[in-house]
Every structure is written in structure tokens, then in C-alpha cells.
mmCIF file of C-alpha atoms in Angstrom:
data_model
loop_
_atom_site.group_PDB
_atom_site.id
_atom_site.type_symbol
_atom_site.label_atom_id
_atom_site.label_comp_id
_atom_site.label_asym_id
_atom_site.label_seq_id
_atom_site.Cartn_x
_atom_site.Cartn_y
_atom_site.Cartn_z
ATOM 1 C CA MET A 1 104.138 76.067 83.291
ATOM 2 C CA ARG A 2 106.373 78.926 82.216
ATOM 3 C CA LEU A 3 109.510 77.713 84.035
ATOM 4 C CA LYS A 4 108.838 73.966 84.155
ATOM 5 C CA ASP A 5 111.979 72.027 85.178
ATOM 6 C CA LYS A 6 114.180 75.139 84.989
ATOM 7 C CA ILE A 7 116.954 75.399 87.585
ATOM 8 C CA ALA A 8 117.272 78.893 89.067
ATOM 9 C CA ILE A 9 119.627 80.542 91.551
ATOM 10 C CA ILE A 10 118.279 83.655 93.265
ATOM 11 C CA THR A 11 120.649 85.648 95.470
ATOM 12 C CA GLY A 12 119.286 87.752 98.293
ATOM 13 C CA GLY A 13 116.433 85.278 98.157
ATOM 14 C CA SER A 14 115.421 85.216 101.809
ATOM 15 C CA SER A 15 113.553 88.519 101.896
ATOM 16 C CA GLY A 16 112.014 91.362 99.924
ATOM 17 C CA ILE A 17 112.150 91.247 96.141
ATOM 18 C CA GLY A 18 114.294 88.115 96.168
ATOM 19 C CA ALA A 19 111.799 86.157 98.258
ATOM 20 C CA GLU A 20 108.950 87.197 95.981
ATOM 21 C CA ILE A 21 110.920 86.046 92.928
ATOM 22 C CA CYS A 22 111.561 82.701 94.628
ATOM 23 C CA LYS A 23 107.851 82.218 95.337
ATOM 24 C CA LEU A 24 106.781 83.157 91.822
ATOM 25 C CA PHE A 25 109.416 80.996 90.116
ATOM 26 C CA VAL A 26 108.503 77.937 92.194
ATOM 27 C CA SER A 27 104.817 78.484 91.399
ATOM 28 C CA LYS A 28 105.704 78.465 87.698
ATOM 29 C CA GLY A 29 107.536 75.148 87.861
ATOM 30 C CA ALA A 30 111.155 76.082 88.567
ATOM 31 C CA LYS A 31 113.475 74.388 91.015
ATOM 32 C CA VAL A 32 115.013 77.235 93.008
ATOM 33 C CA VAL A 33 118.241 77.577 94.969
ATOM 34 C CA VAL A 34 117.609 80.307 97.535
ATOM 35 C CA VAL A 35 120.901 82.054 98.252
ATOM 36 C CA SER A 36 121.442 84.311 101.251
ATOM 37 C CA ARG A 37 123.646 84.527 104.303
ATOM 38 C CA HIS A 38 120.756 83.623 106.582
ATOM 39 C CA GLU A 39 117.937 81.152 106.029
ATOM 40 C CA ASN A 40 114.311 82.256 106.233
ATOM 41 C CA LYS A 41 112.753 79.014 107.477
ATOM 42 C CA ALA A 42 109.191 80.243 107.111
ATOM 43 C CA LEU A 43 109.873 81.068 103.461
ATOM 44 C CA MET A 44 111.531 77.704 102.826
ATOM 45 C CA ASN A 45 108.537 75.902 104.333
ATOM 46 C CA GLN A 46 106.267 77.909 102.070
ATOM 47 C CA LEU A 47 108.359 77.129 98.970
ATOM 48 C CA GLY A 48 108.288 73.404 99.646
ATOM 49 C CA GLU A 49 110.246 70.611 98.022
ATOM 50 C CA ASN A 50 111.130 72.532 94.859
ATOM 51 C CA ALA A 51 113.416 74.926 96.723
ATOM 52 C CA VAL A 52 116.647 74.476 98.621
ATOM 53 C CA PHE A 53 118.587 76.988 100.710
ATOM 54 C CA PHE A 54 122.350 77.492 100.439
ATOM 55 C CA SER A 55 124.173 79.983 102.661
ATOM 56 C CA THR A 56 126.575 82.048 100.567
ATOM 57 C CA ASP A 57 128.550 85.269 100.822
ATOM 58 C CA VAL A 58 128.346 86.481 97.227
ATOM 59 C CA SER A 59 131.323 88.797 97.740
ATOM 60 C CA ASP A 60 133.606 85.856 98.619
ATOM 61 C CA GLU A 61 134.925 83.858 95.665
ATOM 62 C CA LYS A 62 135.426 80.627 97.620
ATOM 63 C CA SER A 63 131.900 80.824 99.022
ATOM 64 C CA VAL A 64 130.490 81.300 95.518
ATOM 65 C CA GLU A 65 132.518 78.365 94.197
ATOM 66 C CA LYS A 66 131.077 76.128 96.945
ATOM 67 C CA LEU A 67 127.577 77.171 95.935
ATOM 68 C CA TYR A 68 128.144 76.271 92.299
ATOM 69 C CA LYS A 69 129.683 72.925 93.195
ATOM 70 C CA PHE A 70 126.516 72.186 95.160
ATOM 71 C CA VAL A 71 124.304 73.222 92.234
ATOM 72 C CA LEU A 72 126.307 71.159 89.750
ATOM 73 C CA ASP A 73 126.271 68.087 91.979
ATOM 74 C CA LYS A 74 122.542 68.348 92.714
ATOM 75 C CA PHE A 75 121.108 69.546 89.402
ATOM 76 C CA ALA A 76 123.911 69.130 86.804
ATOM 77 C CA LYS A 77 122.902 72.377 85.085
ATOM 78 C CA LEU A 78 121.753 75.959 85.583
ATOM 79 C CA ASP A 79 119.124 77.750 83.518
ATOM 80 C CA ILE A 80 118.525 81.018 85.384
ATOM 81 C CA LEU A 81 120.537 83.307 87.650
ATOM 82 C CA VAL A 82 118.976 86.292 89.389
ATOM 83 C CA ASN A 83 121.592 88.567 90.965
ATOM 84 C CA ASN A 84 119.392 90.286 93.516
ATOM 85 C CA ALA A 85 121.659 90.477 96.597
ATOM 86 C CA GLY A 86 122.559 94.055 97.427
ATOM 87 C CA ILE A 87 122.880 96.742 100.076
ATOM 88 C CA THR A 88 122.272 100.494 100.036
ATOM 89 C CA GLY A 89 125.194 101.426 102.265
ATOM 90 C CA GLU A 90 125.507 104.694 104.160
ATOM 91 C CA ASN A 91 123.601 107.756 102.980
ATOM 92 C CA LEU A 92 126.691 109.932 102.517
ATOM 93 C CA HIS A 93 128.178 112.147 99.819
ATOM 94 C CA THR A 94 131.534 111.393 98.197
ATOM 95 C CA HIS A 95 133.575 113.713 100.418
ATOM 96 C CA GLU A 96 131.990 112.189 103.543
ATOM 97 C CA LEU A 97 132.334 108.556 102.542
ATOM 98 C CA GLU A 98 135.074 106.307 103.851
ATOM 99 C CA PHE A 99 136.688 104.125 101.203
ATOM 100 C CA SER A 100 135.910 101.054 103.314
ATOM 101 C CA GLU A 101 132.185 101.832 103.049
ATOM 102 C CA TRP A 102 132.413 102.452 99.289
ATOM 103 C CA LYS A 103 134.228 99.140 98.925
ATOM 104 C CA ARG A 104 131.666 97.299 101.069
ATOM 105 C CA VAL A 105 128.834 98.374 98.781
ATOM 106 C CA PHE A 106 130.763 97.468 95.633
ATOM 107 C CA ASP A 107 131.931 94.140 97.077
ATOM 108 C CA ILE A 108 128.351 92.942 97.478
ATOM 109 C CA ASN A 109 126.492 94.751 94.708
ATOM 110 C CA VAL A 110 129.035 94.663 91.877
ATOM 111 C CA ASN A 111 131.696 92.111 92.762
ATOM 112 C CA GLY A 112 129.031 89.726 94.001
ATOM 113 C CA SER A 113 127.156 89.971 90.707
ATOM 114 C CA PHE A 114 130.417 89.447 88.817
ATOM 115 C CA LEU A 115 131.429 86.357 90.813
ATOM 116 C CA MET A 116 127.964 84.825 90.522
ATOM 117 C CA SER A 117 127.729 85.584 86.792
ATOM 118 C CA LYS A 118 131.187 84.204 86.055
ATOM 119 C CA GLN A 119 130.350 80.783 87.479
ATOM 120 C CA ALA A 120 126.866 80.775 85.935
ATOM 121 C CA ILE A 121 128.227 81.555 82.487
ATOM 122 C CA LEU A 122 130.678 78.651 82.683
ATOM 123 C CA LEU A 123 127.731 76.290 83.224
ATOM 124 C CA MET A 124 125.473 77.986 80.687
ATOM 125 C CA ILE A 125 128.083 77.884 77.925
ATOM 126 C CA LYS A 126 128.023 74.085 78.155
ATOM 127 C CA GLU A 127 124.244 74.082 77.734
ATOM 128 C CA ARG A 128 124.371 76.863 75.123
ATOM 129 C CA SER A 129 121.423 78.414 76.901
ATOM 130 C CA GLY A 130 120.616 80.523 79.931
ATOM 131 C CA SER A 131 119.177 83.718 81.349
ATOM 132 C CA ILE A 132 120.954 86.052 83.767
ATOM 133 C CA ILE A 133 118.935 88.822 85.404
ATOM 134 C CA ASN A 134 120.749 91.535 87.346
ATOM 135 C CA ILE A 135 118.762 93.769 89.669
ATOM 136 C CA GLY A 136 119.788 97.372 89.127
ATOM 137 C CA SER A 137 117.887 100.500 90.158
ATOM 138 C CA VAL A 138 116.468 103.680 88.685
ATOM 139 C CA LEU A 139 119.221 105.360 90.720
ATOM 140 C CA GLY A 140 121.713 103.594 88.469
ATOM 141 C CA VAL A 141 120.141 105.413 85.507
ATOM 142 C CA VAL A 142 119.802 108.935 86.907
ATOM 143 C CA GLY A 143 121.671 110.804 89.598
ATOM 144 C CA SER A 144 120.508 111.231 93.160
ATOM 145 C CA GLU A 145 121.382 113.457 96.089
ATOM 146 C CA ASN A 146 121.602 110.380 98.303
ATOM 147 C CA PHE A 147 123.424 107.036 98.566
ATOM 148 C CA GLY A 148 126.315 107.808 96.215
ATOM 149 C CA ALA A 149 128.028 104.418 96.441
ATOM 150 C CA TYR A 150 124.735 102.619 95.873
ATOM 151 C CA CYS A 151 123.919 104.686 92.778
ATOM 152 C CA ALA A 152 127.367 104.087 91.290
ATOM 153 C CA SER A 153 127.165 100.363 91.996
ATOM 154 C CA LYS A 154 123.800 100.017 90.297
ATOM 155 C CA ALA A 155 125.045 101.913 87.235
ATOM 156 C CA ALA A 156 127.928 99.439 87.058
ATOM 157 C CA ILE A 157 125.493 96.518 87.194
ATOM 158 C CA ILE A 158 123.439 97.903 84.307
ATOM 159 C CA ALA A 159 126.595 98.420 82.222
ATOM 160 C CA MET A 160 127.898 94.939 83.074
ATOM 161 C CA SER A 161 124.590 93.452 81.942
ATOM 162 C CA LYS A 162 124.898 95.048 78.511
ATOM 163 C CA GLN A 163 128.529 93.981 78.157
ATOM 164 C CA ASP A 164 127.770 90.362 79.045
ATOM 165 C CA ALA A 165 124.713 90.354 76.791
ATOM 166 C CA ILE A 166 126.917 91.175 73.810
ATOM 167 C CA ASN A 167 129.715 88.776 74.729
ATOM 168 C CA TYR A 168 127.585 85.702 75.397
ATOM 169 C CA ALA A 169 124.760 86.035 72.877
ATOM 170 C CA LYS A 170 126.629 83.568 70.630
ATOM 171 C CA TYR A 171 126.019 80.927 73.304
ATOM 172 C CA ASN A 172 122.316 81.815 73.513
ATOM 173 C CA ILE A 173 122.878 83.242 76.999
ATOM 174 C CA ARG A 174 120.657 86.248 77.578
ATOM 175 C CA VAL A 175 121.660 88.909 80.099
ATOM 176 C CA ASN A 176 119.282 91.662 81.169
ATOM 177 C CA SER A 177 118.826 94.003 84.104
ATOM 178 C CA ILE A 178 115.770 95.242 85.962
ATOM 179 C CA SER A 179 115.732 98.726 87.470
ATOM 180 C CA PRO A 180 113.001 99.107 90.081
ATOM 181 C CA GLY A 181 111.819 102.371 91.547
ATOM 182 C CA THR A 182 110.930 102.527 95.231
ATOM 183 C CA VAL A 183 109.530 99.138 96.267
ATOM 184 C CA MET A 184 107.905 98.347 99.617
ATOM 185 C CA THR A 185 110.496 95.949 100.986
ATOM 186 C CA GLU A 186 111.260 95.479 104.677
ATOM 187 C CA LEU A 187 113.923 98.187 104.407
ATOM 188 C CA VAL A 188 111.553 100.727 102.859
ATOM 189 C CA ALA A 189 108.789 99.825 105.324
ATOM 190 C CA SER A 190 111.113 100.489 108.258
ATOM 191 C CA MET A 191 112.056 103.824 106.699
ATOM 192 C CA LYS A 192 108.370 104.707 106.391
ATOM 193 C CA ASP A 193 107.839 103.885 110.063
ATOM 194 C CA LYS A 194 110.720 106.159 111.043
ATOM 195 C CA ILE A 195 109.739 109.234 109.066
ATOM 196 C CA GLY A 196 105.942 108.901 109.133
ATOM 197 C CA ASP A 197 103.317 108.584 106.409
ATOM 198 C CA GLU A 198 103.239 112.210 105.288
ATOM 199 C CA SER A 199 107.006 112.549 104.945
ATOM 200 C CA PHE A 200 107.156 109.209 103.156
ATOM 201 C CA LYS A 201 104.520 110.305 100.660
ATOM 202 C CA SER A 202 106.268 113.596 99.944
ATOM 203 C CA ILE A 203 109.711 112.003 99.535
ATOM 204 C CA PHE A 204 108.874 108.741 97.759
ATOM 205 C CA ALA A 205 105.288 108.252 96.622
ATOM 206 C CA SER A 206 105.019 111.686 94.983
ATOM 207 C CA ASN A 207 107.916 110.813 92.659
ATOM 208 C CA HIS A 208 105.887 108.127 90.887
ATOM 209 C CA PRO A 209 103.241 109.346 88.413
ATOM 210 C CA LEU A 210 101.238 106.158 89.062
ATOM 211 C CA GLY A 211 101.281 107.039 92.757
ATOM 212 C CA GLY A 212 102.374 105.091 95.790
ATOM 213 C CA VAL A 213 105.335 102.730 95.669
ATOM 214 C CA GLY A 214 105.863 99.376 94.028
ATOM 215 C CA GLU A 215 105.405 95.930 95.517
ATOM 216 C CA PRO A 216 108.019 93.146 95.353
ATOM 217 C CA LYS A 217 105.730 91.125 93.092
ATOM 218 C CA ASP A 218 105.833 93.916 90.482
ATOM 219 C CA VAL A 219 109.548 93.250 90.078
ATOM 220 C CA ALA A 220 109.099 89.483 90.360
ATOM 221 C CA TYR A 221 106.789 89.411 87.342
ATOM 222 C CA GLY A 222 109.389 91.319 85.340
ATOM 223 C CA ALA A 223 111.983 88.735 86.338
ATOM 224 C CA LEU A 224 109.605 85.939 85.344
ATOM 225 C CA TYR A 225 109.277 87.400 81.852
ATOM 226 C CA LEU A 226 113.043 87.721 81.424
ATOM 227 C CA ALA A 227 113.623 84.206 82.781
ATOM 228 C CA SER A 228 111.043 82.548 80.546
ATOM 229 C CA ASP A 229 111.173 81.601 76.876
ATOM 230 C CA GLU A 230 108.715 84.412 76.186
ATOM 231 C CA SER A 231 111.719 86.758 76.177
ATOM 232 C CA LYS A 232 113.899 84.509 73.981
ATOM 233 C CA TRP A 233 114.809 87.449 71.720
ATOM 234 C CA VAL A 234 115.466 89.915 74.542
ATOM 235 C CA THR A 235 118.991 90.586 75.751
ATOM 236 C CA GLY A 236 120.965 93.621 76.865
ATOM 237 C CA THR A 237 117.865 95.498 77.953
ATOM 238 C CA ASN A 238 117.242 97.347 81.209
ATOM 239 C CA LEU A 239 113.635 96.724 82.197
ATOM 240 C CA VAL A 240 112.436 99.702 84.224
ATOM 241 C CA ILE A 241 109.659 98.998 86.744
ATOM 242 C CA ASP A 242 109.191 102.317 88.482
ATOM 243 C CA GLY A 243 105.637 103.651 88.342
ATOM 244 C CA GLY A 244 106.753 106.262 85.809
ATOM 245 C CA PHE A 245 109.635 107.725 87.848
ATOM 246 C CA LEU A 246 112.042 107.927 84.891
ATOM 247 C CA ALA A 247 109.375 109.292 82.540
ATOM 248 C CA ARG A 248 109.494 112.702 84.205
#
């Protein structure tokens, strides 16, 4: 099995892309710590005995420290961290955006990834091994008319991934990011319901040369590759999974 006996933390693991990563990792032999503010009991029942839930606010340093104490006490090591927790924030331009809203997005998306990575790296240095996967976005690579704080936060995550990849390669810790295009998560599905099929196709699906939008499992399989030993010589890369969006 590709992740046999690997210990993985997945933030934002109760829904969407995070939940799909949890399911795939468990199916490949990993023991998974599902991190979110709220437990998805149906998901945890599905994952079975090789998964455990831990409620954490990734933007709060003390909360993150409690999580890592739990992981250390229970498993004594960490092999994989997936920083998936994130929010889009308000769809406003810079001159319309309150600083409190900007800060809220960065607290979760960027500061949360930093706090989680910091503690993970301390454990991984001891093992001289590990894989950190940060979920970015195609909107962290190119500009967008919408969601300014979100775009800036995802660009920061991609840059942080490259920086950490360089700094911790000497410990055999690999750090990569994944930048999805539009993926049919609960959030995107609710947006589709609001605007209707035709508007959704013209705004989102038409932007992808392969057509349609992605599925959470498309991103999960990318994470599986970066978490496994198959990518042992891959670090500092930004894996784009976007149906061709950035190829235009």
C-alpha cells in the first residue's frame, strides 16, 4: 500500500477536498488525523479505526500546539501534513475590503499553514523525513477580478512552500503545493444552485479547456502522489490540477 503505516494530518478534513484526501489516504494504508473545527461523524464512521478526529483552530497557536501534543503522544511521529484548511472570504476589491476581513482570510489560510508547518517540521526534523503539502489555488498564480484577499493568501502559500522546500531539503523534508482550478465542493455546488446551470457554465466550466469542473478526488490523487515515496525527488513544485485553466 502506497502510504502503509504513514501518519498524516489533514486540516480542513471534514468536508470537500480535505475529506476526499482523508478517504484516499486511509484506503492506501495511512493513519489519518482529521483536523477541523467541527466533526463530520458520518465521515469518521466511513474512515473507520485508522482515522481520528481532533478539533483545532489552525489560526490559534495554542490550539495547534494541543493538536501536535496529541499526535506526538498517540503516534510518536508525523510523516505527512496536508494544509488544506482555508476560506474564500468576501468577494470584494481592495478599496472595499475591511482590514478585519483581509486579516481573517490570512489568519486561516496563511497563518494557519505557517503554524501547522512549524510544528510539523519540528517533528519531521527528528525523523529526517516528511512531506508537507499546501493547498494553493490557480488564483494564487494569476490575477482575478474577484476575491482579492483569497488570491493574495494563496500566492503567499505557494511562495511559502518553495521557501520551506529549500530550507528543509537537507532534512529530507519535501514541501510542495497543489493549485486546483474550480472543484465541485459543497461551496461551489451551493454557488451553482444560486446562479443556475447556464450562468455556472459560462462563468466556471467554460474556463477549463477539458470542460466542466474538477472533482475533489482529482486533487486527492495529486496529494497522494506528493505524499508517497513515488515523489521522493519532488520538492518545491506547485502541482496544478485545473483542467487546463492556466494553459490559456
